[in-house]
């Protein structure tokens, strides 16, 4: 399975969206260089309030570009970086990957998938009703989260739009993604 990096984004201040960049640099064990969420321990405000010593399993946020088309069909205008992601991809079903999947981004960088993003109410402040589009329930009543996946940086490197994404699945048995 392979795909493409379509957009990269980062922000050095807390805000909901992240500006698009020509490139980002991933730092092993930390996240995106200069991004407010980079660090060994949690940086998301709600997580820091709970326990600031928790390991940061949300160093790099990835979203599949295909989600934006789905949201557009539902009447929402969402572009890469708008939901706070660092890497936008196409051609990879990110939500179907198991925990521990390695994503090779370009020639150097590798991130390890840790889980699903659990979006908060801020998403409705961005566009009213958007939360219901990215968190819902399937036919069996189970919660379905579509706002991307979270990862940690296993190998640092520079990532550019247009870089290939190569998927390396972990050994079986595979564990499905849960919110992190």
PDB file of C-alpha atoms in Angstrom:
ATOM      1  CA  UNK A   1       0.000   0.000   0.000  1.00  0.00           C
ATOM      2  CA  UNK A   2       1.356   3.416  -0.905  1.00  0.00           C
ATOM      3  CA  UNK A   3       0.212   6.980  -1.428  1.00  0.00           C
ATOM      4  CA  UNK A   4       1.415  10.565  -1.543  1.00  0.00           C
ATOM      5  CA  UNK A   5       1.967  13.460   0.837  1.00  0.00           C
ATOM      6  CA  UNK A   6      -0.174  16.251  -0.610  1.00  0.00           C
ATOM      7  CA  UNK A   7       0.319  19.040   1.970  1.00  0.00           C
ATOM      8  CA  UNK A   8       2.437  19.630   5.088  1.00  0.00           C
ATOM      9  CA  UNK A   9       1.499  22.079   7.844  1.00  0.00           C
ATOM     10  CA  UNK A  10       2.812  23.336  11.177  1.00  0.00           C
ATOM     11  CA  UNK A  11       2.233  26.125  13.679  1.00  0.00           C
ATOM     12  CA  UNK A  12       4.381  27.398  16.521  1.00  0.00           C
ATOM     13  CA  UNK A  13       1.383  28.766  18.434  1.00  0.00           C
ATOM     14  CA  UNK A  14      -1.809  27.165  19.715  1.00  0.00           C
ATOM     15  CA  UNK A  15      -4.554  27.645  17.150  1.00  0.00           C
ATOM     16  CA  UNK A  16      -7.068  25.349  15.573  1.00  0.00           C
ATOM     17  CA  UNK A  17      -5.613  25.499  12.058  1.00  0.00           C
ATOM     18  CA  UNK A  18      -2.036  25.158  10.843  1.00  0.00           C
ATOM     19  CA  UNK A  19      -0.547  27.070   7.897  1.00  0.00           C
ATOM     20  CA  UNK A  20       0.666  25.032   4.940  1.00  0.00           C
ATOM     21  CA  UNK A  21       4.446  24.899   4.426  1.00  0.00           C
ATOM     22  CA  UNK A  22       6.892  24.055   1.652  1.00  0.00           C
ATOM     23  CA  UNK A  23       8.328  21.389   3.962  1.00  0.00           C
ATOM     24  CA  UNK A  24       8.378  20.260   7.579  1.00  0.00           C
ATOM     25  CA  UNK A  25      11.182  18.606   9.508  1.00  0.00           C
ATOM     26  CA  UNK A  26      10.309  15.654  11.723  1.00  0.00           C
ATOM     27  CA  UNK A  27      12.500  15.180  14.791  1.00  0.00           C
ATOM     28  CA  UNK A  28      12.929  11.657  16.171  1.00  0.00           C
ATOM     29  CA  UNK A  29      10.897  11.177  19.356  1.00  0.00           C
ATOM     30  CA  UNK A  30       9.646  14.784  19.352  1.00  0.00           C
ATOM     31  CA  UNK A  31       7.417  15.612  16.381  1.00  0.00           C
ATOM     32  CA  UNK A  32       7.416  18.480  13.892  1.00  0.00           C
ATOM     33  CA  UNK A  33      10.246  20.956  14.408  1.00  0.00           C
ATOM     34  CA  UNK A  34       8.823  24.293  15.567  1.00  0.00           C
ATOM     35  CA  UNK A  35       5.288  22.945  16.008  1.00  0.00           C
ATOM     36  CA  UNK A  36       3.491  23.706  19.266  1.00  0.00           C
ATOM     37  CA  UNK A  37       2.648  20.004  19.737  1.00  0.00           C
ATOM     38  CA  UNK A  38       6.240  18.750  19.472  1.00  0.00           C
ATOM     39  CA  UNK A  39       7.705  17.147  22.580  1.00  0.00           C
ATOM     40  CA  UNK A  40       8.332  13.948  24.491  1.00  0.00           C
ATOM     41  CA  UNK A  41       5.374  14.576  26.831  1.00  0.00           C
ATOM     42  CA  UNK A  42       1.820  15.636  25.928  1.00  0.00           C
ATOM     43  CA  UNK A  43       1.318  19.145  24.514  1.00  0.00           C
ATOM     44  CA  UNK A  44      -2.419  19.178  23.813  1.00  0.00           C
ATOM     45  CA  UNK A  45      -3.926  21.463  26.433  1.00  0.00           C
ATOM     46  CA  UNK A  46      -6.593  19.029  27.629  1.00  0.00           C
ATOM     47  CA  UNK A  47      -4.001  16.258  28.029  1.00  0.00           C
ATOM     48  CA  UNK A  48      -1.576  18.559  29.876  1.00  0.00           C
ATOM     49  CA  UNK A  49      -4.379  19.480  32.304  1.00  0.00           C
ATOM     50  CA  UNK A  50      -4.996  15.775  33.040  1.00  0.00           C
ATOM     51  CA  UNK A  51      -1.352  14.729  33.443  1.00  0.00           C
ATOM     52  CA  UNK A  52       1.552  16.687  31.929  1.00  0.00           C
ATOM     53  CA  UNK A  53       3.915  13.716  32.329  1.00  0.00           C
ATOM     54  CA  UNK A  54       2.017  11.469  29.861  1.00  0.00           C
ATOM     55  CA  UNK A  55       4.049  10.406  26.819  1.00  0.00           C
ATOM     56  CA  UNK A  56       3.188  12.370  23.678  1.00  0.00           C
ATOM     57  CA  UNK A  57       1.528   9.835  21.372  1.00  0.00           C
ATOM     58  CA  UNK A  58       0.202  12.723  19.239  1.00  0.00           C
ATOM     59  CA  UNK A  59       3.438  14.172  17.841  1.00  0.00           C
ATOM     60  CA  UNK A  60       2.336  14.130  14.195  1.00  0.00           C
ATOM     61  CA  UNK A  61      -1.303  14.328  13.047  1.00  0.00           C
ATOM     62  CA  UNK A  62      -2.131  12.903   9.616  1.00  0.00           C
ATOM     63  CA  UNK A  63      -5.377  13.262   7.668  1.00  0.00           C
ATOM     64  CA  UNK A  64      -6.380  11.616   4.395  1.00  0.00           C
ATOM     65  CA  UNK A  65      -7.232  14.189   1.729  1.00  0.00           C
ATOM     66  CA  UNK A  66     -10.218  12.085   0.680  1.00  0.00           C
ATOM     67  CA  UNK A  67     -11.990  13.268   3.852  1.00  0.00           C
ATOM     68  CA  UNK A  68     -12.155  16.810   2.455  1.00  0.00           C
ATOM     69  CA  UNK A  69     -14.137  15.609  -0.562  1.00  0.00           C
ATOM     70  CA  UNK A  70     -16.547  13.761   1.719  1.00  0.00           C
ATOM     71  CA  UNK A  71     -16.993  16.902   3.838  1.00  0.00           C
ATOM     72  CA  UNK A  72     -17.491  19.044   0.721  1.00  0.00           C
ATOM     73  CA  UNK A  73     -20.325  16.721  -0.353  1.00  0.00           C
ATOM     74  CA  UNK A  74     -21.916  17.332   3.078  1.00  0.00           C
ATOM     75  CA  UNK A  75     -21.711  21.125   2.579  1.00  0.00           C
ATOM     76  CA  UNK A  76     -18.487  21.936   4.446  1.00  0.00           C
ATOM     77  CA  UNK A  77     -15.403  23.683   3.081  1.00  0.00           C
ATOM     78  CA  UNK A  78     -12.328  22.220   4.727  1.00  0.00           C
ATOM     79  CA  UNK A  79      -8.816  22.454   3.297  1.00  0.00           C
ATOM     80  CA  UNK A  80      -5.494  20.894   4.311  1.00  0.00           C
ATOM     81  CA  UNK A  81      -4.255  22.334   7.596  1.00  0.00           C
ATOM     82  CA  UNK A  82      -7.725  23.542   8.618  1.00  0.00           C
ATOM     83  CA  UNK A  83      -8.210  20.713  11.140  1.00  0.00           C
ATOM     84  CA  UNK A  84      -4.758  21.143  12.655  1.00  0.00           C
ATOM     85  CA  UNK A  85      -3.070  18.256  10.879  1.00  0.00           C
ATOM     86  CA  UNK A  86       0.629  18.223  10.047  1.00  0.00           C
ATOM     87  CA  UNK A  87       0.552  15.863   7.075  1.00  0.00           C
ATOM     88  CA  UNK A  88      -2.210  15.457   4.499  1.00  0.00           C
ATOM     89  CA  UNK A  89      -2.021  12.292   2.409  1.00  0.00           C
ATOM     90  CA  UNK A  90      -3.840  10.760  -0.528  1.00  0.00           C
ATOM     91  CA  UNK A  91      -4.162   7.151  -1.595  1.00  0.00           C
ATOM     92  CA  UNK A  92      -3.741   5.563   1.859  1.00  0.00           C
ATOM     93  CA  UNK A  93      -6.688   4.457   3.993  1.00  0.00           C
ATOM     94  CA  UNK A  94      -5.176   5.869   7.181  1.00  0.00           C
ATOM     95  CA  UNK A  95      -8.174   4.966   9.342  1.00  0.00           C
ATOM     96  CA  UNK A  96      -7.857   1.264   8.471  1.00  0.00           C
ATOM     97  CA  UNK A  97      -4.208   0.972   9.546  1.00  0.00           C
ATOM     98  CA  UNK A  98      -3.368  -0.975  12.702  1.00  0.00           C
ATOM     99  CA  UNK A  99      -1.476   0.402  15.695  1.00  0.00           C
ATOM    100  CA  UNK A 100       2.266   0.242  15.109  1.00  0.00           C
ATOM    101  CA  UNK A 101       2.134   0.749  11.344  1.00  0.00           C
ATOM    102  CA  UNK A 102       5.198   2.552  10.050  1.00  0.00           C
ATOM    103  CA  UNK A 103       4.603   5.265   7.466  1.00  0.00           C
ATOM    104  CA  UNK A 104       7.681   6.156   5.439  1.00  0.00           C
ATOM    105  CA  UNK A 105       7.269   9.785   4.366  1.00  0.00           C
ATOM    106  CA  UNK A 106       9.664  10.695   1.580  1.00  0.00           C
ATOM    107  CA  UNK A 107      13.272   9.517   1.588  1.00  0.00           C
ATOM    108  CA  UNK A 108      14.039   9.702   5.310  1.00  0.00           C
ATOM    109  CA  UNK A 109      11.187  10.275   7.747  1.00  0.00           C
ATOM    110  CA  UNK A 110       9.244   7.452   9.390  1.00  0.00           C
ATOM    111  CA  UNK A 111       6.299   7.842  11.769  1.00  0.00           C
ATOM    112  CA  UNK A 112       4.712   5.092  13.855  1.00  0.00           C
ATOM    113  CA  UNK A 113       0.917   5.143  14.043  1.00  0.00           C
ATOM    114  CA  UNK A 114      -0.363   5.343  17.645  1.00  0.00           C
ATOM    115  CA  UNK A 115      -4.123   5.792  17.245  1.00  0.00           C
ATOM    116  CA  UNK A 116      -7.073   7.848  16.097  1.00  0.00           C
ATOM    117  CA  UNK A 117      -7.488  11.550  16.621  1.00  0.00           C
ATOM    118  CA  UNK A 118     -10.363  12.280  18.948  1.00  0.00           C
ATOM    119  CA  UNK A 119     -11.620  15.694  17.841  1.00  0.00           C
ATOM    120  CA  UNK A 120     -13.035  18.067  20.433  1.00  0.00           C
ATOM    121  CA  UNK A 121     -15.820  20.636  20.395  1.00  0.00           C
ATOM    122  CA  UNK A 122     -13.432  23.244  18.955  1.00  0.00           C
ATOM    123  CA  UNK A 123     -14.156  21.684  15.585  1.00  0.00           C
ATOM    124  CA  UNK A 124     -17.724  23.073  15.760  1.00  0.00           C
ATOM    125  CA  UNK A 125     -16.297  26.522  16.527  1.00  0.00           C
ATOM    126  CA  UNK A 126     -14.414  26.225  13.236  1.00  0.00           C
ATOM    127  CA  UNK A 127     -17.569  25.218  11.302  1.00  0.00           C
ATOM    128  CA  UNK A 128     -20.846  24.537  13.054  1.00  0.00           C
ATOM    129  CA  UNK A 129     -21.940  20.912  12.699  1.00  0.00           C
ATOM    130  CA  UNK A 130     -18.534  19.664  11.543  1.00  0.00           C
ATOM    131  CA  UNK A 131     -18.004  17.467  14.613  1.00  0.00           C
ATOM    132  CA  UNK A 132     -20.961  15.269  13.615  1.00  0.00           C
ATOM    133  CA  UNK A 133     -19.348  14.776  10.206  1.00  0.00           C
ATOM    134  CA  UNK A 134     -16.040  13.516  11.613  1.00  0.00           C
ATOM    135  CA  UNK A 135     -17.368  11.558  14.616  1.00  0.00           C
ATOM    136  CA  UNK A 136     -20.430   9.383  14.202  1.00  0.00           C
ATOM    137  CA  UNK A 137     -21.705   5.857  14.626  1.00  0.00           C
ATOM    138  CA  UNK A 138     -21.759   2.909  12.269  1.00  0.00           C
ATOM    139  CA  UNK A 139     -24.718   0.574  11.685  1.00  0.00           C
ATOM    140  CA  UNK A 140     -23.793  -1.436  14.794  1.00  0.00           C
ATOM    141  CA  UNK A 141     -23.718   1.709  16.941  1.00  0.00           C
ATOM    142  CA  UNK A 142     -19.939   1.808  17.406  1.00  0.00           C
ATOM    143  CA  UNK A 143     -18.236   5.213  17.367  1.00  0.00           C
ATOM    144  CA  UNK A 144     -16.445   6.026  14.113  1.00  0.00           C
ATOM    145  CA  UNK A 145     -13.727   8.713  14.185  1.00  0.00           C
ATOM    146  CA  UNK A 146     -12.686  10.119  10.802  1.00  0.00           C
ATOM    147  CA  UNK A 147     -10.532  13.143  11.772  1.00  0.00           C
ATOM    148  CA  UNK A 148      -7.232  11.420  11.056  1.00  0.00           C
ATOM    149  CA  UNK A 149      -4.599   9.486  12.911  1.00  0.00           C
ATOM    150  CA  UNK A 150      -1.836  10.315  15.346  1.00  0.00           C
ATOM    151  CA  UNK A 151       1.750   9.146  15.306  1.00  0.00           C
ATOM    152  CA  UNK A 152       5.198   9.502  16.836  1.00  0.00           C
ATOM    153  CA  UNK A 153       8.402  10.148  14.917  1.00  0.00           C
ATOM    154  CA  UNK A 154      10.485   6.962  14.675  1.00  0.00           C
ATOM    155  CA  UNK A 155      13.042   8.408  12.226  1.00  0.00           C
ATOM    156  CA  UNK A 156      13.468  12.113  11.588  1.00  0.00           C
ATOM    157  CA  UNK A 157      13.701  13.785   8.215  1.00  0.00           C
ATOM    158  CA  UNK A 158      12.306  16.464   5.922  1.00  0.00           C
ATOM    159  CA  UNK A 159       8.858  15.923   4.385  1.00  0.00           C
ATOM    160  CA  UNK A 160       7.575  17.783   1.305  1.00  0.00           C
ATOM    161  CA  UNK A 161       4.308  17.814  -0.624  1.00  0.00           C
ATOM    162  CA  UNK A 162       4.621  15.242  -3.393  1.00  0.00           C
ATOM    163  CA  UNK A 163       6.729  12.846  -1.313  1.00  0.00           C
ATOM    164  CA  UNK A 164       5.702   9.193  -1.470  1.00  0.00           C
ATOM    165  CA  UNK A 165       4.056   7.481   1.508  1.00  0.00           C
ATOM    166  CA  UNK A 166       5.024   3.837   1.938  1.00  0.00           C
ATOM    167  CA  UNK A 167       3.055   1.727   4.422  1.00  0.00           C
ATOM    168  CA  UNK A 168       4.837  -0.933   6.489  1.00  0.00           C
ATOM    169  CA  UNK A 169       2.386  -3.005   8.514  1.00  0.00           C
ATOM    170  CA  UNK A 170       3.442  -4.420  11.901  1.00  0.00           C
ATOM    171  CA  UNK A 171       3.639  -8.129  12.639  1.00  0.00           C
ATOM    172  CA  UNK A 172       0.317  -9.817  13.257  1.00  0.00           C
ATOM    173  CA  UNK A 173      -1.911  -9.966  15.141  1.00  0.00           C
ATOM    174  CA  UNK A 174      -2.881  -6.419  14.227  1.00  0.00           C
ATOM    175  CA  UNK A 175      -4.488  -4.164  16.828  1.00  0.00           C
ATOM    176  CA  UNK A 176      -7.166  -1.784  15.513  1.00  0.00           C
ATOM    177  CA  UNK A 177      -6.740   1.928  16.100  1.00  0.00           C
ATOM    178  CA  UNK A 178      -8.322   3.463  19.179  1.00  0.00           C
ATOM    179  CA  UNK A 179      -8.461   7.113  20.204  1.00  0.00           C
ATOM    180  CA  UNK A 180      -5.323   8.580  21.702  1.00  0.00           C
TER     181      UNK A 180
END
